[in-house]
CSV table of C-alpha atoms in Angstrom, one decimal:
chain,number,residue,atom,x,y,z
A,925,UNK,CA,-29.5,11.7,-47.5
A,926,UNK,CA,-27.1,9.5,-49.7
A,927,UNK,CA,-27.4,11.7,-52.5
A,928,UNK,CA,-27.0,15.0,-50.6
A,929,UNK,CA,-24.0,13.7,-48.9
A,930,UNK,CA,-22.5,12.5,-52.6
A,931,UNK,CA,-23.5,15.7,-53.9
A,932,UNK,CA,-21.4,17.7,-51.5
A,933,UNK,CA,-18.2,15.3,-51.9
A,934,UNK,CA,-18.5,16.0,-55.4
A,935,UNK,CA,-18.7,19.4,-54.9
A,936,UNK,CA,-15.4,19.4,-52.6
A,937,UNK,CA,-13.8,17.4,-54.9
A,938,UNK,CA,-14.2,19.8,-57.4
A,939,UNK,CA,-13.3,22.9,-55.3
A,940,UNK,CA,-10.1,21.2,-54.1
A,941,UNK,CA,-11.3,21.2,-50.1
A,942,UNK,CA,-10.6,17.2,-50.2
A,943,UNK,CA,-8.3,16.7,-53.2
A,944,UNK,CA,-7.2,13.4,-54.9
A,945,UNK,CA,-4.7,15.4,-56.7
A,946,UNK,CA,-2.1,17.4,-55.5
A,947,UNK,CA,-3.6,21.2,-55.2
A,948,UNK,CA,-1.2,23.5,-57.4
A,949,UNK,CA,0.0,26.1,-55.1
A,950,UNK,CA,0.9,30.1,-56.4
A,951,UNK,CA,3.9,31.2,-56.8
A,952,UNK,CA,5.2,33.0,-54.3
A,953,UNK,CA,3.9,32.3,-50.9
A,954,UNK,CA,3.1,35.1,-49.7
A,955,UNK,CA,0.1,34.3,-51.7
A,956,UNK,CA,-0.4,31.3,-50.4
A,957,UNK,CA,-0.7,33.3,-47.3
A,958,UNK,CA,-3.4,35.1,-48.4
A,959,UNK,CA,-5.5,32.1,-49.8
A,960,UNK,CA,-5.2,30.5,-46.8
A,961,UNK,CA,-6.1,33.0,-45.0
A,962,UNK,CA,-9.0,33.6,-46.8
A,963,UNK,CA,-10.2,30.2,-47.0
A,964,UNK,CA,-10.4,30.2,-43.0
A,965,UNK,CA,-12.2,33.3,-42.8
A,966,UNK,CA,-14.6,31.9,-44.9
A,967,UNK,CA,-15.4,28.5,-43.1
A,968,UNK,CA,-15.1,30.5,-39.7
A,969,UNK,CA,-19.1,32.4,-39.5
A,970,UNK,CA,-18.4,34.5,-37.0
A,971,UNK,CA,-17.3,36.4,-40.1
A,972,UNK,CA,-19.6,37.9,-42.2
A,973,UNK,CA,-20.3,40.8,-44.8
A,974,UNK,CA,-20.8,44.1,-43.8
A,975,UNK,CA,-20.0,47.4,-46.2
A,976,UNK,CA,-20.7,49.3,-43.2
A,977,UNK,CA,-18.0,47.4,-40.7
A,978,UNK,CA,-15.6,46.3,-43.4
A,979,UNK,CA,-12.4,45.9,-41.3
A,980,UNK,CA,-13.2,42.9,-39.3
A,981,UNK,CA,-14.7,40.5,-38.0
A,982,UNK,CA,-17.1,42.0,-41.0
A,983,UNK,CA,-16.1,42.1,-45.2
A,984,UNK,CA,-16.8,43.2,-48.3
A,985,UNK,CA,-15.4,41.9,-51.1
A,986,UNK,CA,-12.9,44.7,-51.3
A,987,UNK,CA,-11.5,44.8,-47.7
A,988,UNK,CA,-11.8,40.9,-47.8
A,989,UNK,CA,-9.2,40.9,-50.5
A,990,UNK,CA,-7.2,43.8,-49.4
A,991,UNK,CA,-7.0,42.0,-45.2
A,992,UNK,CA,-6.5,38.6,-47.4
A,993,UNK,CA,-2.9,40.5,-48.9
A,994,UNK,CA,-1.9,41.9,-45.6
A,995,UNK,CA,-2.5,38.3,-44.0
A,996,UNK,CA,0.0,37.2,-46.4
A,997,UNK,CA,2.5,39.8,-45.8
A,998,UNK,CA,2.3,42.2,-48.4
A,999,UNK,CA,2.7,46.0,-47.1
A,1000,UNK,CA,-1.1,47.0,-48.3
A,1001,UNK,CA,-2.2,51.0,-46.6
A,1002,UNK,CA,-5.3,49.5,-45.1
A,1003,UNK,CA,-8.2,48.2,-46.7
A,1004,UNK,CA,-9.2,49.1,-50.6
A,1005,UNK,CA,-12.3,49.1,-52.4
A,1006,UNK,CA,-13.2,47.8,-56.4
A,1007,UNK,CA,-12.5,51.1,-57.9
A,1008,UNK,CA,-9.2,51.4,-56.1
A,1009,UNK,CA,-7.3,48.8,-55.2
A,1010,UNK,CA,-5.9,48.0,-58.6
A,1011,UNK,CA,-3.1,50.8,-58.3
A,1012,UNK,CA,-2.6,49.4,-54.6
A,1013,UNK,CA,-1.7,46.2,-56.2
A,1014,UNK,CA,0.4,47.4,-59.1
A,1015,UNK,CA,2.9,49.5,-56.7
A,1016,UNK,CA,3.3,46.0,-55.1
A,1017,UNK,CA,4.3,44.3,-57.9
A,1018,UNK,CA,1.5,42.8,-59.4
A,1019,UNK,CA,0.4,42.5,-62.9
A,1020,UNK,CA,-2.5,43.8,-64.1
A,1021,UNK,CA,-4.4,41.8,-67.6
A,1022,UNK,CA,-7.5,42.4,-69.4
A,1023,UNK,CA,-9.7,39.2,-68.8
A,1024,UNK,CA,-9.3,38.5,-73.0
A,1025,UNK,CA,-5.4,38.7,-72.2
A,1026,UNK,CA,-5.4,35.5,-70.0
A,1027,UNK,CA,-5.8,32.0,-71.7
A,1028,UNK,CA,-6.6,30.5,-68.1
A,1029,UNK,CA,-6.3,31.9,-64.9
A,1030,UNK,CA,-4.1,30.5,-62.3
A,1031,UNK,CA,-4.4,29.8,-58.1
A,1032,UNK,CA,-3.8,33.2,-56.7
A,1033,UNK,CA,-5.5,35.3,-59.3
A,1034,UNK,CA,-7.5,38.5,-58.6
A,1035,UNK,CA,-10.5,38.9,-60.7
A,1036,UNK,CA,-11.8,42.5,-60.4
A,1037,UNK,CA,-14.2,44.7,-62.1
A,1038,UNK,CA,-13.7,48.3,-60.7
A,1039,UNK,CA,-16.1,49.6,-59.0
A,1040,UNK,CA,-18.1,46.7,-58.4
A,1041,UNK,CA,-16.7,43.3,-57.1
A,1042,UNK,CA,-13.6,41.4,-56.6
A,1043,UNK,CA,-12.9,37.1,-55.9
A,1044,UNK,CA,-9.4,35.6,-55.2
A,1045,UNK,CA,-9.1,32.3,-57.8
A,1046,UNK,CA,-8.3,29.2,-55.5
A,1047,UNK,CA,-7.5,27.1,-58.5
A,1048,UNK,CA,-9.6,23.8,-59.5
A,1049,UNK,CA,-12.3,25.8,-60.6
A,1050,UNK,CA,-13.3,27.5,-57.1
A,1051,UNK,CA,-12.9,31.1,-56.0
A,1052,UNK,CA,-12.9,32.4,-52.1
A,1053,UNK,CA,-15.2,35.6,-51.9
A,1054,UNK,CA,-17.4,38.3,-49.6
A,1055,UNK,CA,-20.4,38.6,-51.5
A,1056,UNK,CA,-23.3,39.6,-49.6
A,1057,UNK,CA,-25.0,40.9,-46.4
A,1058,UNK,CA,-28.4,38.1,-45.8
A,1059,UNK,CA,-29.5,39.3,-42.3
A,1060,UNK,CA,-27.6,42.8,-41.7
A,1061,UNK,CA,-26.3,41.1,-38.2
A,1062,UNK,CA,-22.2,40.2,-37.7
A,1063,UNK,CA,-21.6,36.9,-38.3
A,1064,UNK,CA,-22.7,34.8,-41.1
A,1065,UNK,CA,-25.7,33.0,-40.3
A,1066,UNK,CA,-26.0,31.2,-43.7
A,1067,UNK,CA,-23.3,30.0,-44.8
A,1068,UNK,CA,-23.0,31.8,-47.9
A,1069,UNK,CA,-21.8,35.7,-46.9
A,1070,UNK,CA,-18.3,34.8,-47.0
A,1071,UNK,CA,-17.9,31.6,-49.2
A,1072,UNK,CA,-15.5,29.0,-51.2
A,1073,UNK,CA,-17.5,28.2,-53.9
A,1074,UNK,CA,-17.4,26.9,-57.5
A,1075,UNK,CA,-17.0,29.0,-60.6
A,1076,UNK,CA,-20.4,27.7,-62.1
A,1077,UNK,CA,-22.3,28.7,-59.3
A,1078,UNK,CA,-20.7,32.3,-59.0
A,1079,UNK,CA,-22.6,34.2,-61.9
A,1080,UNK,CA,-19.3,36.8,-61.4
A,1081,UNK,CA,-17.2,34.3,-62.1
A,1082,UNK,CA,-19.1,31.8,-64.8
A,1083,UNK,CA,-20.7,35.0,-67.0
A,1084,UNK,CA,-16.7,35.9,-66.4
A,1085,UNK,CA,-18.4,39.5,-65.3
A,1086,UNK,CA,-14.1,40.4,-63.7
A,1087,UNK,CA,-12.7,42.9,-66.5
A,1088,UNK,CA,-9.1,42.4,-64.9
A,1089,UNK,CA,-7.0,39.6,-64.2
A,1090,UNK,CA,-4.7,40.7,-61.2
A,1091,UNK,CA,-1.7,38.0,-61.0
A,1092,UNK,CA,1.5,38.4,-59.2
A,1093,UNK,CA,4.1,37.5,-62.0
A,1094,UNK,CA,7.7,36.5,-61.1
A,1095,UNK,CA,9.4,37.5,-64.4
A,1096,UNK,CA,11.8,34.6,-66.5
A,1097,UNK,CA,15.3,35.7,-65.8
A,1098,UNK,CA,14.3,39.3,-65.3
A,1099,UNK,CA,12.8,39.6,-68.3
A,1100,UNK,CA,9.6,41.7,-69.0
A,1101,UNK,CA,7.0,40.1,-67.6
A,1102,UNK,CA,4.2,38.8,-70.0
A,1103,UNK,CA,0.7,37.0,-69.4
A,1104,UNK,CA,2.1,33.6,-70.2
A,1105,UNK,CA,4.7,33.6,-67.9
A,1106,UNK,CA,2.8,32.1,-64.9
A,1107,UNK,CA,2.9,28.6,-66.5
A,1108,UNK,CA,6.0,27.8,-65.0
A,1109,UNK,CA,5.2,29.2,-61.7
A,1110,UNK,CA,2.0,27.6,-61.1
A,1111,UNK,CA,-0.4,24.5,-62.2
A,1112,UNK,CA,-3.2,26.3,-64.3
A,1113,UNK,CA,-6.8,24.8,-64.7
């Protein structure tokens, strides 16, 4: 019992749930929003994941991240899916990167591969995620349909499967806005 309970304080240590260090936030807080958001859909299991119901209190990965936005106040059409909502995001502002294009990602990220999954990036190593239906009933009866969890044990994010890096960029001075600049908006890991 000792051990377990270490084991999962290590692990919220690492993903930043209980923090010793000051958790970097995202630029602009409409993201912040959305994180949070996010994070309490996915400790709350009355939620769950559902492609069929994908609007709520159900997910996929797609609406997940699209009702995670719109949480945070950003005027989305209704809920995307992979092979979609990167043009959704791009008339909002974001910035879209190829994965090889981004040195290390940074809280707020959106890791997509189009057309067939999509995480936010919490920071500290640990991303927030629908990722699949265990029982086929609402609700989430395991723990693990809608889920914080860390990069090494999401084989999306530790095989870095994501082709795109979707980041919200607030451009230097109004300058053209280039992968690098998030280093002075945000802590990166």
């Amino acid at each position: 019992m000792k051990k377990l309970f270490s084991a999962l304080l290590a692990l919220l240590l690492v993903c930043g749930i209980v923090s010793a260090l000051p958790a970097a936030e995202a630029a602009d807080p409409r993201i912040e929003e959305a994180l949070e958001w996010a994070v309490e859909i996915a400790e709350d299991d009355t939620h769950g994941y559902s492609r069929r119901n994908r609007t709520g209190p159900n997910y996929d990965c797609s609406s997940f991240v699209s009702f995670a936005l719109m949480a945070g106040g950003f005027d989305l059409e209704g809920p995307y899916g992979t092979s979609n909502i990167r043009p959704a995001l791009e008339k909002l502002g974001f910035t879209v990167y190829r994965r090889s294009e981004v040195a290390s990602l940074c809280r707020g990220d959106i890791l997509l591969r189009p057309g067939t999954h999509v995480e936010l990036y919490l920071g500290n190593g640990c991303c927030v995620a629908a990722h699949q239906d265990y029982d086929y009933r609402s609700g989430d009866s395991k723990g693990k349909e809608i889920q914080v969890r860390d990069q090494q044990d999401c084989p999306f994010c530790r095989k870095k499967q994501y082709t795109y890096v979707i980041r919200l960029v607030l451009p230097r001075g109004g300058a053209e806005a280039s992968a690098d600049d998030f280093t002075v908006l945000a802590q990166t890991d």
